Short mmCIF file of N, CA and C in Angstrom, two decimals:
data_model
loop_
_atom_site.label_atom_id
_atom_site.label_comp_id
_atom_site.label_asym_id
_atom_site.label_seq_id
_atom_site.Cartn_x
_atom_site.Cartn_y
_atom_site.Cartn_z
N MET A 2 -51.76 113.74 26.94
CA MET A 2 -50.33 113.95 26.73
C MET A 2 -49.70 113.66 28.10
N ALA A 3 -50.05 113.04 28.95
CA ALA A 3 -49.45 112.58 30.14
C ALA A 3 -48.85 111.38 29.76
N HIS A 4 -47.73 110.99 29.71
CA HIS A 4 -46.77 109.79 29.43
C HIS A 4 -46.04 108.93 30.50
N LYS A 5 -46.41 107.96 30.78
CA LYS A 5 -45.67 107.41 31.54
C LYS A 5 -44.40 106.79 31.66
N HIS A 6 -43.08 107.51 31.70
CA HIS A 6 -41.98 107.37 31.27
C HIS A 6 -41.33 105.96 32.24
N ASN A 7 -40.27 105.54 31.23
CA ASN A 7 -39.78 104.22 31.92
C ASN A 7 -40.53 102.94 32.20
N ARG A 8 -41.31 102.79 31.68
CA ARG A 8 -42.26 101.71 31.51
C ARG A 8 -41.62 100.57 30.95
N ARG A 9 -41.78 99.61 31.08
CA ARG A 9 -41.37 98.64 30.69
C ARG A 9 -42.11 98.08 29.91
N ARG A 10 -41.51 97.15 28.62
CA ARG A 10 -42.87 96.52 27.65
C ARG A 10 -42.81 95.23 28.16
N VAL A 11 -43.93 94.73 28.78
CA VAL A 11 -44.28 93.48 29.17
C VAL A 11 -44.26 92.50 27.72
N ARG A 12 -43.83 91.42 27.90
CA ARG A 12 -44.03 90.26 26.43
C ARG A 12 -45.00 89.58 27.23
N PRO A 13 -45.98 89.21 25.95
CA PRO A 13 -46.61 87.93 26.68
C PRO A 13 -45.91 86.99 26.86
N ARG A 14 -46.39 85.85 27.79
CA ARG A 14 -45.78 84.67 27.94
C ARG A 14 -46.30 83.40 27.07
N ASN A 15 -45.62 82.60 26.84
CA ASN A 15 -46.07 81.19 26.27
C ASN A 15 -47.07 80.57 27.06
N ARG A 16 -48.65 80.31 26.54
CA ARG A 16 -49.33 79.78 27.07
C ARG A 16 -49.30 78.27 27.05
N ASN A 17 -48.72 77.70 26.46
CA ASN A 17 -48.55 76.34 26.39
C ASN A 17 -46.88 76.02 26.94
N HIS A 18 -46.31 76.95 27.79
CA HIS A 18 -45.21 76.04 28.54
C HIS A 18 -45.45 75.33 29.32
N SER A 19 -44.42 74.38 29.51
CA SER A 19 -44.78 73.37 30.61
C SER A 19 -43.44 73.50 31.55
N THR A 20 -43.83 72.51 32.47
CA THR A 20 -42.71 72.76 33.42
C THR A 20 -41.53 72.30 33.29
N LEU A 21 -40.41 72.76 33.53
CA LEU A 21 -39.01 72.13 33.41
C LEU A 21 -38.75 70.84 33.79
N HIS A 22 -38.58 70.04 32.80
CA HIS A 22 -37.92 68.39 33.28
C HIS A 22 -36.41 68.44 33.28
N PRO A 23 -35.73 67.49 33.96
CA PRO A 23 -34.51 67.48 33.84
C PRO A 23 -34.26 66.41 32.47
N THR A 24 -33.44 66.80 31.77
CA THR A 24 -33.23 65.73 30.59
C THR A 24 -32.58 64.68 30.73
N PHE A 25 -32.07 64.35 31.95
CA PHE A 25 -31.32 63.08 32.30
C PHE A 25 -31.41 62.88 33.73
N ASP A 26 -31.50 61.49 33.77
CA ASP A 26 -31.87 60.85 35.34
C ASP A 26 -30.90 61.08 35.83
N ILE A 27 -31.25 61.53 37.61
CA ILE A 27 -30.07 61.12 38.34
C ILE A 27 -30.45 60.81 39.44
N SER A 28 -29.29 59.34 39.57
CA SER A 28 -29.56 58.30 40.29
C SER A 28 -29.02 58.79 41.66
N ASP A 29 -29.68 58.17 42.86
CA ASP A 29 -29.23 58.45 43.92
C ASP A 29 -28.05 57.24 44.24
N ASP A 30 -28.07 56.22 43.79
CA ASP A 30 -27.37 55.31 43.91
C ASP A 30 -25.86 55.32 43.49
N LEU A 31 -24.82 55.14 44.53
CA LEU A 31 -23.64 55.08 44.67
C LEU A 31 -22.83 54.72 43.44
N SER A 32 -23.50 53.45 43.48
CA SER A 32 -22.73 52.49 42.36
C SER A 32 -22.58 52.72 41.21
N THR A 33 -23.81 53.81 40.56
CA THR A 33 -23.10 54.36 38.97
C THR A 33 -22.25 55.15 38.97
N ILE A 34 -22.20 55.48 40.22
CA ILE A 34 -20.75 56.71 40.21
C ILE A 34 -19.55 55.97 40.17
N TYR A 35 -19.26 54.89 41.19
CA TYR A 35 -18.03 54.39 40.73
C TYR A 35 -18.07 53.48 39.49
N GLU A 36 -19.01 53.04 38.97
CA GLU A 36 -18.69 52.34 37.41
C GLU A 36 -18.49 53.19 36.64
N SER A 37 -18.78 54.65 36.92
CA SER A 37 -18.45 55.77 35.62
C SER A 37 -16.87 55.78 35.51
N SER A 38 -16.48 56.55 34.31
CA SER A 38 -14.92 56.52 34.08
C SER A 38 -14.27 57.81 34.49
N ILE A 39 -15.39 58.55 35.52
CA ILE A 39 -14.61 59.81 36.17
C ILE A 39 -13.81 59.48 37.18
N PHE A 40 -14.11 58.05 37.93
CA PHE A 40 -13.29 58.12 39.27
C PHE A 40 -12.75 56.34 38.83
N PRO A 41 -11.89 56.24 37.92
CA PRO A 41 -11.30 54.91 37.88
C PRO A 41 -10.88 54.41 38.82
N SER A 42 -9.81 55.04 39.84
CA SER A 42 -9.47 54.33 40.85
C SER A 42 -10.55 53.87 42.08
N ALA A 43 -11.64 54.83 42.23
CA ALA A 43 -12.50 54.23 43.02
C ALA A 43 -13.58 53.38 42.46
N SER A 44 -13.23 52.63 41.08
CA SER A 44 -14.35 51.76 40.97
C SER A 44 -13.95 50.40 41.46
N PRO A 45 -15.12 49.42 41.65
CA PRO A 45 -14.85 48.51 42.34
C PRO A 45 -14.64 47.50 41.41
N LEU A 46 -13.43 46.23 41.92
CA LEU A 46 -12.86 45.24 40.81
C LEU A 46 -14.33 44.11 40.47
N ARG A 47 -14.69 44.52 39.11
CA ARG A 47 -15.86 43.30 39.05
C ARG A 47 -15.65 43.38 37.17
N THR A 48 -15.83 42.05 37.13
CA THR A 48 -15.84 41.43 35.79
C THR A 48 -16.92 41.51 35.29
N GLY A 49 -17.14 42.10 34.08
CA GLY A 49 -18.14 42.07 33.05
C GLY A 49 -19.39 43.02 33.60
N SER A 50 -18.73 44.42 34.32
CA SER A 50 -19.74 45.39 34.99
C SER A 50 -20.05 46.22 33.58
N ARG A 51 -21.18 46.45 33.19
CA ARG A 51 -21.64 47.32 32.66
C ARG A 51 -21.75 48.83 32.67
N GLN A 52 -21.47 49.45 31.74
CA GLN A 52 -21.64 51.14 31.44
C GLN A 52 -22.94 51.38 31.93
N PRO A 53 -22.95 52.40 32.59
CA PRO A 53 -24.53 53.28 32.83
C PRO A 53 -24.72 53.72 31.31
N PRO A 54 -25.87 53.79 31.48
CA PRO A 54 -26.97 54.13 30.00
C PRO A 54 -26.73 55.57 29.67
N LEU A 55 -26.50 56.08 28.34
CA LEU A 55 -26.33 57.38 28.19
C LEU A 55 -27.42 58.22 28.56
N PRO A 56 -27.13 59.65 29.11
CA PRO A 56 -27.92 60.47 29.66
C PRO A 56 -28.53 60.78 28.27
N ALA A 57 -30.36 61.07 28.66
CA ALA A 57 -30.85 62.20 27.63
C ALA A 57 -30.54 63.06 26.86
N THR A 58 -29.59 63.56 27.37
CA THR A 58 -29.51 64.56 26.50
C THR A 58 -28.02 64.17 25.06
N LEU A 59 -27.51 63.19 25.41
CA LEU A 59 -26.49 62.79 24.32
C LEU A 59 -27.58 61.68 23.55
N ARG A 60 -28.68 61.24 24.20
CA ARG A 60 -29.53 60.37 23.06
C ARG A 60 -30.63 61.14 22.22
N ASN A 61 -30.63 62.54 22.77
CA ASN A 61 -31.39 63.94 22.15
C ASN A 61 -31.13 63.78 20.34
N PRO A 62 -32.10 63.38 19.41
CA PRO A 62 -31.37 64.05 18.08
C PRO A 62 -31.01 65.71 17.79
N ASN A 63 -31.92 66.38 18.93
CA ASN A 63 -31.59 67.93 18.68
C ASN A 63 -30.36 68.43 19.02
N ALA A 64 -29.60 67.35 19.96
CA ALA A 64 -28.33 67.46 19.97
C ALA A 64 -27.27 67.10 18.75
N ASN A 65 -27.66 66.56 17.95
CA ASN A 65 -26.56 65.83 16.94
C ASN A 65 -26.64 67.12 16.03
N VAL A 66 -27.47 68.40 16.24
CA VAL A 66 -27.76 69.44 15.52
C VAL A 66 -26.54 70.16 15.78
N ALA A 67 -26.29 70.23 16.91
CA ALA A 67 -24.97 71.19 17.37
C ALA A 67 -23.56 70.17 17.10
N SER A 68 -23.33 69.24 16.96
CA SER A 68 -21.94 68.18 16.54
C SER A 68 -22.04 68.56 14.69
N LYS A 69 -23.19 68.57 14.18
CA LYS A 69 -23.02 68.91 12.82
C LYS A 69 -22.71 69.98 12.65
N HIS A 70 -23.13 70.93 13.20
CA HIS A 70 -22.75 72.51 12.83
C HIS A 70 -21.48 72.62 13.20
N TRP A 71 -20.85 71.90 14.33
CA TRP A 71 -19.56 72.35 14.61
C TRP A 71 -18.66 71.42 13.66
N TYR A 72 -18.93 70.53 13.05
CA TYR A 72 -18.35 69.12 12.27
C TYR A 72 -18.64 70.29 10.87
N ASN A 73 -19.39 70.98 10.34
CA ASN A 73 -19.17 71.85 9.22
C ASN A 73 -18.10 72.70 9.25
N ARG A 74 -18.63 73.56 10.81
CA ARG A 74 -17.33 74.72 10.53
C ARG A 74 -16.20 74.56 10.73
N TYR A 75 -15.74 72.97 11.21
CA TYR A 75 -14.46 72.72 11.21
C TYR A 75 -13.91 72.33 9.72
N THR A 76 -14.85 71.75 9.24
CA THR A 76 -14.46 71.28 7.66
C THR A 76 -13.99 72.50 6.78
N ALA A 77 -15.04 73.62 6.99
CA ALA A 77 -14.79 74.55 6.23
C ALA A 77 -13.42 75.49 6.70
N TRP A 78 -13.27 75.41 7.88
CA TRP A 78 -12.04 75.97 8.36
C TRP A 78 -11.07 75.24 7.85
N GLN A 79 -11.05 73.83 7.67
CA GLN A 79 -9.46 73.14 6.94
C GLN A 79 -9.56 73.52 5.58
N ASN A 80 -10.76 73.29 4.81
CA ASN A 80 -10.86 73.95 3.61
C ASN A 80 -10.00 75.12 3.40
N ARG A 81 -10.66 76.25 4.20
CA ARG A 81 -10.06 77.31 4.04
C ARG A 81 -8.49 77.47 4.05
N GLU A 82 -7.98 76.65 5.13
CA GLU A 82 -6.40 76.84 5.38
C GLU A 82 -5.86 76.19 4.39
N LYS A 83 -6.49 74.82 3.72
CA LYS A 83 -5.59 73.98 2.50
C LYS A 83 -5.76 75.07 1.72
N ALA A 84 -6.65 75.65 1.14
CA ALA A 84 -6.70 77.07 -0.21
C ALA A 84 -5.35 78.20 0.30
N GLN A 85 -5.54 78.43 1.55
CA GLN A 85 -4.58 79.40 1.43
C GLN A 85 -3.39 78.76 1.63
N LYS A 86 -3.02 77.71 1.98
CA LYS A 86 -1.70 76.99 1.95
C LYS A 86 -1.38 76.89 0.30
N ARG A 87 -2.46 76.51 -0.58
CA ARG A 87 -1.64 76.28 -1.61
C ARG A 87 -1.70 77.80 -2.50
N GLU A 88 -2.45 78.79 -2.36
CA GLU A 88 -2.48 80.11 -2.78
C GLU A 88 -1.07 80.75 -2.27
N ALA A 89 -0.62 80.15 -1.27
CA ALA A 89 0.80 80.49 -0.76
C ALA A 89 1.61 80.16 -1.63
N ALA A 90 1.52 78.68 -1.69
CA ALA A 90 2.79 77.97 -2.85
C ALA A 90 2.96 78.44 -4.05
N THR A 91 1.57 78.91 -4.79
CA THR A 91 1.94 79.45 -5.74
C THR A 91 2.49 80.91 -5.85
N ILE A 92 1.63 81.66 -4.91
CA ILE A 92 2.76 82.88 -4.99
C ILE A 92 4.12 82.66 -4.29
N GLU A 93 4.76 81.88 -4.01
CA GLU A 93 6.02 81.89 -3.62
C GLU A 93 6.73 81.03 -4.75
N ALA A 94 5.86 80.39 -5.70
CA ALA A 94 6.35 79.94 -6.66
C ALA A 94 6.55 80.68 -7.89
N GLU A 95 5.66 82.07 -7.86
CA GLU A 95 5.64 83.19 -8.99
C GLU A 95 6.95 83.65 -8.35
N GLN A 96 6.94 84.06 -7.15
CA GLN A 96 7.97 84.91 -6.63
C GLN A 96 9.40 84.42 -7.29
N ILE A 97 9.51 83.12 -7.03
CA ILE A 97 10.80 82.26 -7.52
C ILE A 97 11.13 82.65 -9.00
N GLN A 98 9.93 82.41 -9.72
CA GLN A 98 10.01 82.66 -11.17
C GLN A 98 10.37 84.03 -11.49
N LEU A 99 10.13 85.19 -10.58
CA LEU A 99 10.50 86.33 -10.97
C LEU A 99 11.78 86.58 -10.42
N PHE A 100 11.92 86.27 -9.44
CA PHE A 100 13.22 87.24 -8.82
C PHE A 100 14.09 85.83 -8.49
N GLY A 101 14.30 84.53 -9.03
CA GLY A 101 14.98 83.64 -8.49
C GLY A 101 15.31 83.50 -7.07
N GLY A 102 16.25 82.49 -6.77
CA GLY A 102 16.02 81.55 -5.46
C GLY A 102 15.73 80.37 -5.58
N GLU A 103 15.64 79.89 -4.40
CA GLU A 103 15.03 78.21 -4.02
C GLU A 103 13.83 78.30 -3.28
N PRO A 104 13.05 77.43 -3.06
CA PRO A 104 12.03 77.35 -2.48
C PRO A 104 12.31 77.18 -0.93
N GLY A 105 11.86 78.19 0.02
CA GLY A 105 12.21 78.21 1.53
C GLY A 105 12.91 79.18 1.78
N ASP A 106 13.44 80.00 0.41
CA ASP A 106 13.83 81.45 0.80
C ASP A 106 13.01 82.54 1.53
N ASP A 107 13.34 83.16 2.56
CA ASP A 107 12.99 84.31 3.15
C ASP A 107 12.08 85.17 2.20
N VAL A 108 10.60 84.80 2.37
CA VAL A 108 9.47 85.49 1.67
C VAL A 108 9.99 86.90 1.63
N ASP A 109 10.40 87.69 2.51
CA ASP A 109 10.46 88.75 2.83
C ASP A 109 11.53 89.73 1.94
N LEU A 110 12.37 88.99 1.52
CA LEU A 110 13.16 89.61 0.68
C LEU A 110 12.52 90.05 -0.74
N CYS A 111 11.68 88.71 -1.32
CA CYS A 111 11.12 89.32 -2.72
C CYS A 111 10.34 90.44 -2.20
N TYR A 112 9.84 91.08 -1.31
CA TYR A 112 8.77 92.18 -0.82
C TYR A 112 9.95 93.33 -0.93
N LYS A 113 10.69 93.26 -0.32
CA LYS A 113 12.06 94.60 -0.48
C LYS A 113 12.42 94.41 -1.95
N MET A 114 12.76 93.30 -2.70
CA MET A 114 13.06 93.56 -4.07
C MET A 114 12.06 94.12 -4.81
N MET A 115 11.08 93.89 -4.76
CA MET A 115 9.77 94.42 -5.50
C MET A 115 9.60 95.80 -5.26
N GLU A 116 9.98 96.50 -4.04
CA GLU A 116 9.72 97.81 -3.41
C GLU A 116 11.04 98.58 -4.61
N VAL A 117 12.25 97.85 -4.67
CA VAL A 117 13.45 98.80 -4.91
C VAL A 117 12.99 98.79 -6.54
N PHE A 118 12.78 97.46 -7.10
CA PHE A 118 12.46 97.47 -8.69
C PHE A 118 11.24 97.68 -9.22
N GLU A 119 10.19 98.00 -8.74
CA GLU A 119 9.15 98.21 -8.97
C GLU A 119 9.02 99.54 -10.22
N GLY A 120 9.83 100.44 -9.85
CA GLY A 120 9.41 101.62 -11.08
C GLY A 120 10.62 101.57 -11.89
N MET A 121 11.08 100.58 -12.34
CA MET A 121 12.31 100.61 -13.19
C MET A 121 11.66 100.06 -14.32
N ASN A 122 12.05 100.27 -15.80
CA ASN A 122 11.93 99.70 -17.08
C ASN A 122 13.31 98.78 -17.10
N TRP A 123 12.58 97.32 -17.12
CA TRP A 123 13.67 96.33 -17.59
C TRP A 123 14.11 95.77 -18.81
N ILE A 124 15.30 96.00 -19.39
CA ILE A 124 15.54 96.00 -20.65
C ILE A 124 16.53 94.53 -20.50
N ASP A 125 16.00 93.14 -20.90
CA ASP A 125 16.75 92.09 -20.82
C ASP A 125 17.76 92.14 -22.07
N THR A 126 19.03 91.99 -21.40
CA THR A 126 20.51 92.09 -22.25
C THR A 126 20.83 90.86 -22.74
N LEU A 127 20.41 89.96 -22.21
CA LEU A 127 20.67 88.49 -22.27
C LEU A 127 20.20 87.82 -23.67
N GLU A 128 19.09 88.66 -23.99
CA GLU A 128 18.22 87.98 -25.47
C GLU A 128 18.65 88.38 -26.75
#
């Protein structure tokens, strides 16, 4: 019956873990800093200077997964926005057909008219 309180659960560690290695090379040479586009005014004037190679994080194929995920979310957002605009245009066309008016009129007026005329039975006297 004796329980030890406030005891943290210890999770087993991965036995196959390796020491952390940096994913990109950091050079101590200042010439690569001056050649980069971060400091364009400090770069020495050379013709035909090469850009430094991409860091390993950008060459990593797993980094592409995040960019694909971002692109998919962005595309889904754009598609949803287009669908909402189409739906708003059809609703506006229906309201114009019901209440008259012209495209671009104040949409709030249609809702006010619907509140006023909602309970009334209309008899079309023109027909």
